[in-house]
Tab-separated table of C-alpha atoms in Angstrom:
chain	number	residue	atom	x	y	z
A	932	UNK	CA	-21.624	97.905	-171.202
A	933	UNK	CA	-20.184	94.753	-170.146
A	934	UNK	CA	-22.068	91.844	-170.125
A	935	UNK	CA	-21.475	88.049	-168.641
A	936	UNK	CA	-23.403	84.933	-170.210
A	937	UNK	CA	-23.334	81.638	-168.562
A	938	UNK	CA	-24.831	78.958	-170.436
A	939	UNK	CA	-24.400	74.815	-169.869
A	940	UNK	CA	-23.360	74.839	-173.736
A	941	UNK	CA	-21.583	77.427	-176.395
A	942	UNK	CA	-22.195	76.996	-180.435
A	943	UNK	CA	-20.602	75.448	-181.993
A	944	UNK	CA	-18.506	73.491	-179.114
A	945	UNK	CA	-21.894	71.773	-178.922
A	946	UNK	CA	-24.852	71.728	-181.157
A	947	UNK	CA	-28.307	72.934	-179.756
A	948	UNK	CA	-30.778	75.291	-180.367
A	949	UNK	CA	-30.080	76.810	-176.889
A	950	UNK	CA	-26.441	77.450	-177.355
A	951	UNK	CA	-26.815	78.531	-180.614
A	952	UNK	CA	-29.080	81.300	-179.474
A	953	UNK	CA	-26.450	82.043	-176.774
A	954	UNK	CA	-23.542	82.298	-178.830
A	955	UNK	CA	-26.012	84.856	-181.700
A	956	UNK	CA	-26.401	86.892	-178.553
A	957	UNK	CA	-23.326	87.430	-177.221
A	958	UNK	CA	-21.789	88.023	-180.725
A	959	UNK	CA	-24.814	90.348	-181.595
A	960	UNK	CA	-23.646	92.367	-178.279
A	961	UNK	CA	-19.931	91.975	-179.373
A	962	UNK	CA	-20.513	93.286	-182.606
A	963	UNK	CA	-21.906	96.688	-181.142
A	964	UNK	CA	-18.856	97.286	-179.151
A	965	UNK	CA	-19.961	95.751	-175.577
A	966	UNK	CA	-17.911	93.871	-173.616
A	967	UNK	CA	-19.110	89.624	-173.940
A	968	UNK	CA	-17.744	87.103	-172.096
A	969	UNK	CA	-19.639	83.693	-171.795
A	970	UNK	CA	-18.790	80.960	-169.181
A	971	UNK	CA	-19.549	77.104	-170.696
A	972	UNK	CA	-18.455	73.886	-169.983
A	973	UNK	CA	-15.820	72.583	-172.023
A	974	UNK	CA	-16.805	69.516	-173.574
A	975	UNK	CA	-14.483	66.246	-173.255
A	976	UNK	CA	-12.124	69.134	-171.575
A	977	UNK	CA	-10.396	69.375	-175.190
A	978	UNK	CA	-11.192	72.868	-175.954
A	979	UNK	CA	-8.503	75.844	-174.538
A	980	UNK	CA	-9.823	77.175	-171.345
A	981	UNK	CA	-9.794	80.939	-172.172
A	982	UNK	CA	-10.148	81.935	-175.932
A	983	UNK	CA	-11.464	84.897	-177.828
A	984	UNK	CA	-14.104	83.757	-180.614
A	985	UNK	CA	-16.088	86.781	-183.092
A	986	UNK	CA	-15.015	89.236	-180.008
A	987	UNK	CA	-16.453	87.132	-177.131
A	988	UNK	CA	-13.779	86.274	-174.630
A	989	UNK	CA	-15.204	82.497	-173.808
A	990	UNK	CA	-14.709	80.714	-170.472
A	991	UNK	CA	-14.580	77.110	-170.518
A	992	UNK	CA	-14.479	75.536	-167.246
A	993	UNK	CA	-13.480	72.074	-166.873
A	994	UNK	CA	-15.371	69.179	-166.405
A	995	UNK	CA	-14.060	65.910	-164.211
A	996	UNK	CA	-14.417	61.965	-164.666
A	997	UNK	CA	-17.973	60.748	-163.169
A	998	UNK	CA	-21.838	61.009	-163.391
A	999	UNK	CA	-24.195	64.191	-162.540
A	1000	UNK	CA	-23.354	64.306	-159.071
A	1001	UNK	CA	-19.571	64.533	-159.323
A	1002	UNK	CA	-19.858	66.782	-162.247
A	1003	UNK	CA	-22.356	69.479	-161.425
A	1004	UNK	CA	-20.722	70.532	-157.979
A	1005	UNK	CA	-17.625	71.067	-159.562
A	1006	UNK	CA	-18.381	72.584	-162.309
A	1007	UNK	CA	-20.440	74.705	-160.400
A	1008	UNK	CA	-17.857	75.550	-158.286
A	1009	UNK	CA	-15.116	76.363	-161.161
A	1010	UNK	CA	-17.769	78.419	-162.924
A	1011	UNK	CA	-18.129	80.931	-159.320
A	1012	UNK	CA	-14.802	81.285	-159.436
A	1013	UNK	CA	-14.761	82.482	-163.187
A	1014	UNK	CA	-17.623	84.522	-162.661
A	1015	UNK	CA	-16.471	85.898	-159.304
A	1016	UNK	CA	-13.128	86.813	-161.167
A	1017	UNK	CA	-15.143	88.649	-163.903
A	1018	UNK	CA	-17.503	90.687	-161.829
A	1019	UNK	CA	-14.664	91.990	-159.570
A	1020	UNK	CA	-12.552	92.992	-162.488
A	1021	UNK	CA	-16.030	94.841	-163.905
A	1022	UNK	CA	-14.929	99.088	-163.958
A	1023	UNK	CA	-18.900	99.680	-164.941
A	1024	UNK	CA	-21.715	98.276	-165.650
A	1025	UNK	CA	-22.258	94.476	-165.288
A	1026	UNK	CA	-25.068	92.708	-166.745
A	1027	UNK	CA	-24.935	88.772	-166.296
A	1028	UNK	CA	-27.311	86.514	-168.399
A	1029	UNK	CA	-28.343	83.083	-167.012
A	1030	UNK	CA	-29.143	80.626	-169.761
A	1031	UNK	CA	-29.420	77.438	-167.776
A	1032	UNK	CA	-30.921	76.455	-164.148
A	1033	UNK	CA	-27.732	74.289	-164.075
A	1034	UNK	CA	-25.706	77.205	-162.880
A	1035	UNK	CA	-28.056	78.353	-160.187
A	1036	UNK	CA	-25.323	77.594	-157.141
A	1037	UNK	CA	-22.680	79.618	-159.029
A	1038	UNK	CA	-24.749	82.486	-159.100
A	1039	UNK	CA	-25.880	82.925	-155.316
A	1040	UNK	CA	-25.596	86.281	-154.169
A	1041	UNK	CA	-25.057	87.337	-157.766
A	1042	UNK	CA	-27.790	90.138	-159.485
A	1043	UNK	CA	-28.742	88.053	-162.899
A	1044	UNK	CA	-31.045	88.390	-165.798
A	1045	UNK	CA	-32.703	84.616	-166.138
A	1046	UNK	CA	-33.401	83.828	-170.015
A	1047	UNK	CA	-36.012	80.773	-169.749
A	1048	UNK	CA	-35.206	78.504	-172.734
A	1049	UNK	CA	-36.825	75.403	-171.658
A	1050	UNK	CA	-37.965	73.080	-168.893
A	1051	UNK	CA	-34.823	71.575	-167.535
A	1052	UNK	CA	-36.618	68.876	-165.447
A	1053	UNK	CA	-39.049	67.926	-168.188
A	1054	UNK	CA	-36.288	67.472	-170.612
A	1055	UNK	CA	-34.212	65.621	-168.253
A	1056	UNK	CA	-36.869	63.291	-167.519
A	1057	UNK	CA	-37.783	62.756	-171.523
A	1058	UNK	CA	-34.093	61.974	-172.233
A	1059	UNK	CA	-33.674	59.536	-169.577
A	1060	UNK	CA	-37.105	57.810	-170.685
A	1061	UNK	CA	-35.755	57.811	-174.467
A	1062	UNK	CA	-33.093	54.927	-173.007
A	1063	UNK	CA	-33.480	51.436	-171.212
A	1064	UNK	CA	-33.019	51.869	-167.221
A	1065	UNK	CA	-33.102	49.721	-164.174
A	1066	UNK	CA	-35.583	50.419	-161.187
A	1067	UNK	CA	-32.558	52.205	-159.159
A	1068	UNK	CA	-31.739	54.274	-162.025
A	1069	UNK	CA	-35.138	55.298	-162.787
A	1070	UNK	CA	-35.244	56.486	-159.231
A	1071	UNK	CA	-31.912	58.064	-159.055
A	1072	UNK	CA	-33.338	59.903	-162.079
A	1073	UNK	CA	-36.463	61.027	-160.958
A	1074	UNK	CA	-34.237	62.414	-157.610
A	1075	UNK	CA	-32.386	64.229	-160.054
A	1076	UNK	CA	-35.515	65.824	-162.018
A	1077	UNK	CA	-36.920	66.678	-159.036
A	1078	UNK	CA	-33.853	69.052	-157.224
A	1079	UNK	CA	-33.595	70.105	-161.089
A	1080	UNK	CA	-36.895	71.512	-161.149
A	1081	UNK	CA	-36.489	72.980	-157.518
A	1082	UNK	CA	-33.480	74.587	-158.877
A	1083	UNK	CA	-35.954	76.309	-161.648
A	1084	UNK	CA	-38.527	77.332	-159.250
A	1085	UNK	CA	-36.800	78.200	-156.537
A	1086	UNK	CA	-37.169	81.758	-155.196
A	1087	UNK	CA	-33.441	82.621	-155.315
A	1088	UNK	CA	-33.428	81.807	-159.178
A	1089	UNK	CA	-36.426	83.788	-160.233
A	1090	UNK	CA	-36.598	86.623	-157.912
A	1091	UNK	CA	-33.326	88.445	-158.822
């Protein structure tokens, strides 16, 4: 069986419980003779693009200069593509594992299994009160947890 993860982070490219329990996964799967590949972001765009790690053939799209906005669109974007690429090549069997809300508009139209690893709004919102903010930011923030947590509770996202 082949199977697709596509997770916001990738163990050890960056720490976190999350992408550790991604990267177990897909090597667990690897290790029994299924096809992995996993599609991250590539931290500070140092890492190769493409590389085989513990027989998981990892993705790393890039990320550009600028805040959320910039950022998750293109990434986004980059990660369709890779995914899109994927699927198509896929002789059998595809099975592709969501680990973050963060990719929800690369996976339109695409048939997913959603792992739910934590409240991405919540945690959003707890990291950005952790830090010293001015009114506008606090509101640009809260805009930002708010279409995060439509993004987990929208239909789309949990009805496929």
């Amino acid at each position: 069986m082949r199977f697709i993860h596509v997770t916001q982070g990738y163990h050890p490219d960056l720490a976190g419980g999350g992408y550790r329990y991604a990267r177990e996964v897909a090597c667990l799967l690897a290790n029994r003779r299924h096809e992995c590949h996993v599609i991250t972001k590539n931290p500070v765009n140092r890492l190769p693009g493409n590389e085989r790690v513990d027989g998981v053939e990892v993705h790393r799209v890039p990320s550009v200069a600028g805040g959320f906005w910039r950022n998750w669109p293109a990434i986004n974007a980059s990660a369709r593509r890779t995914l899109s690429g994927l699927v198509e090549k896929a002789p059998g069997p595809t099975l592709v594992v969501a680990h973050h809300a963060y990719f929800e508009p690369a996976f339109r139209g695409t048939r997913r299994v959603v792992f739910f690893q934590g409240p991405w709004a919540h945690e959003h919102r707890i990291a950005c009160r952790a830090r010293a903010r001015s009114l506008a930011r606090r509101v640009l923030d809260e805009m930002v947890a708010k279409m995060l947590h439509r993004y987990e509770r929208s239909e789309e996202h949990t009805s496929e």
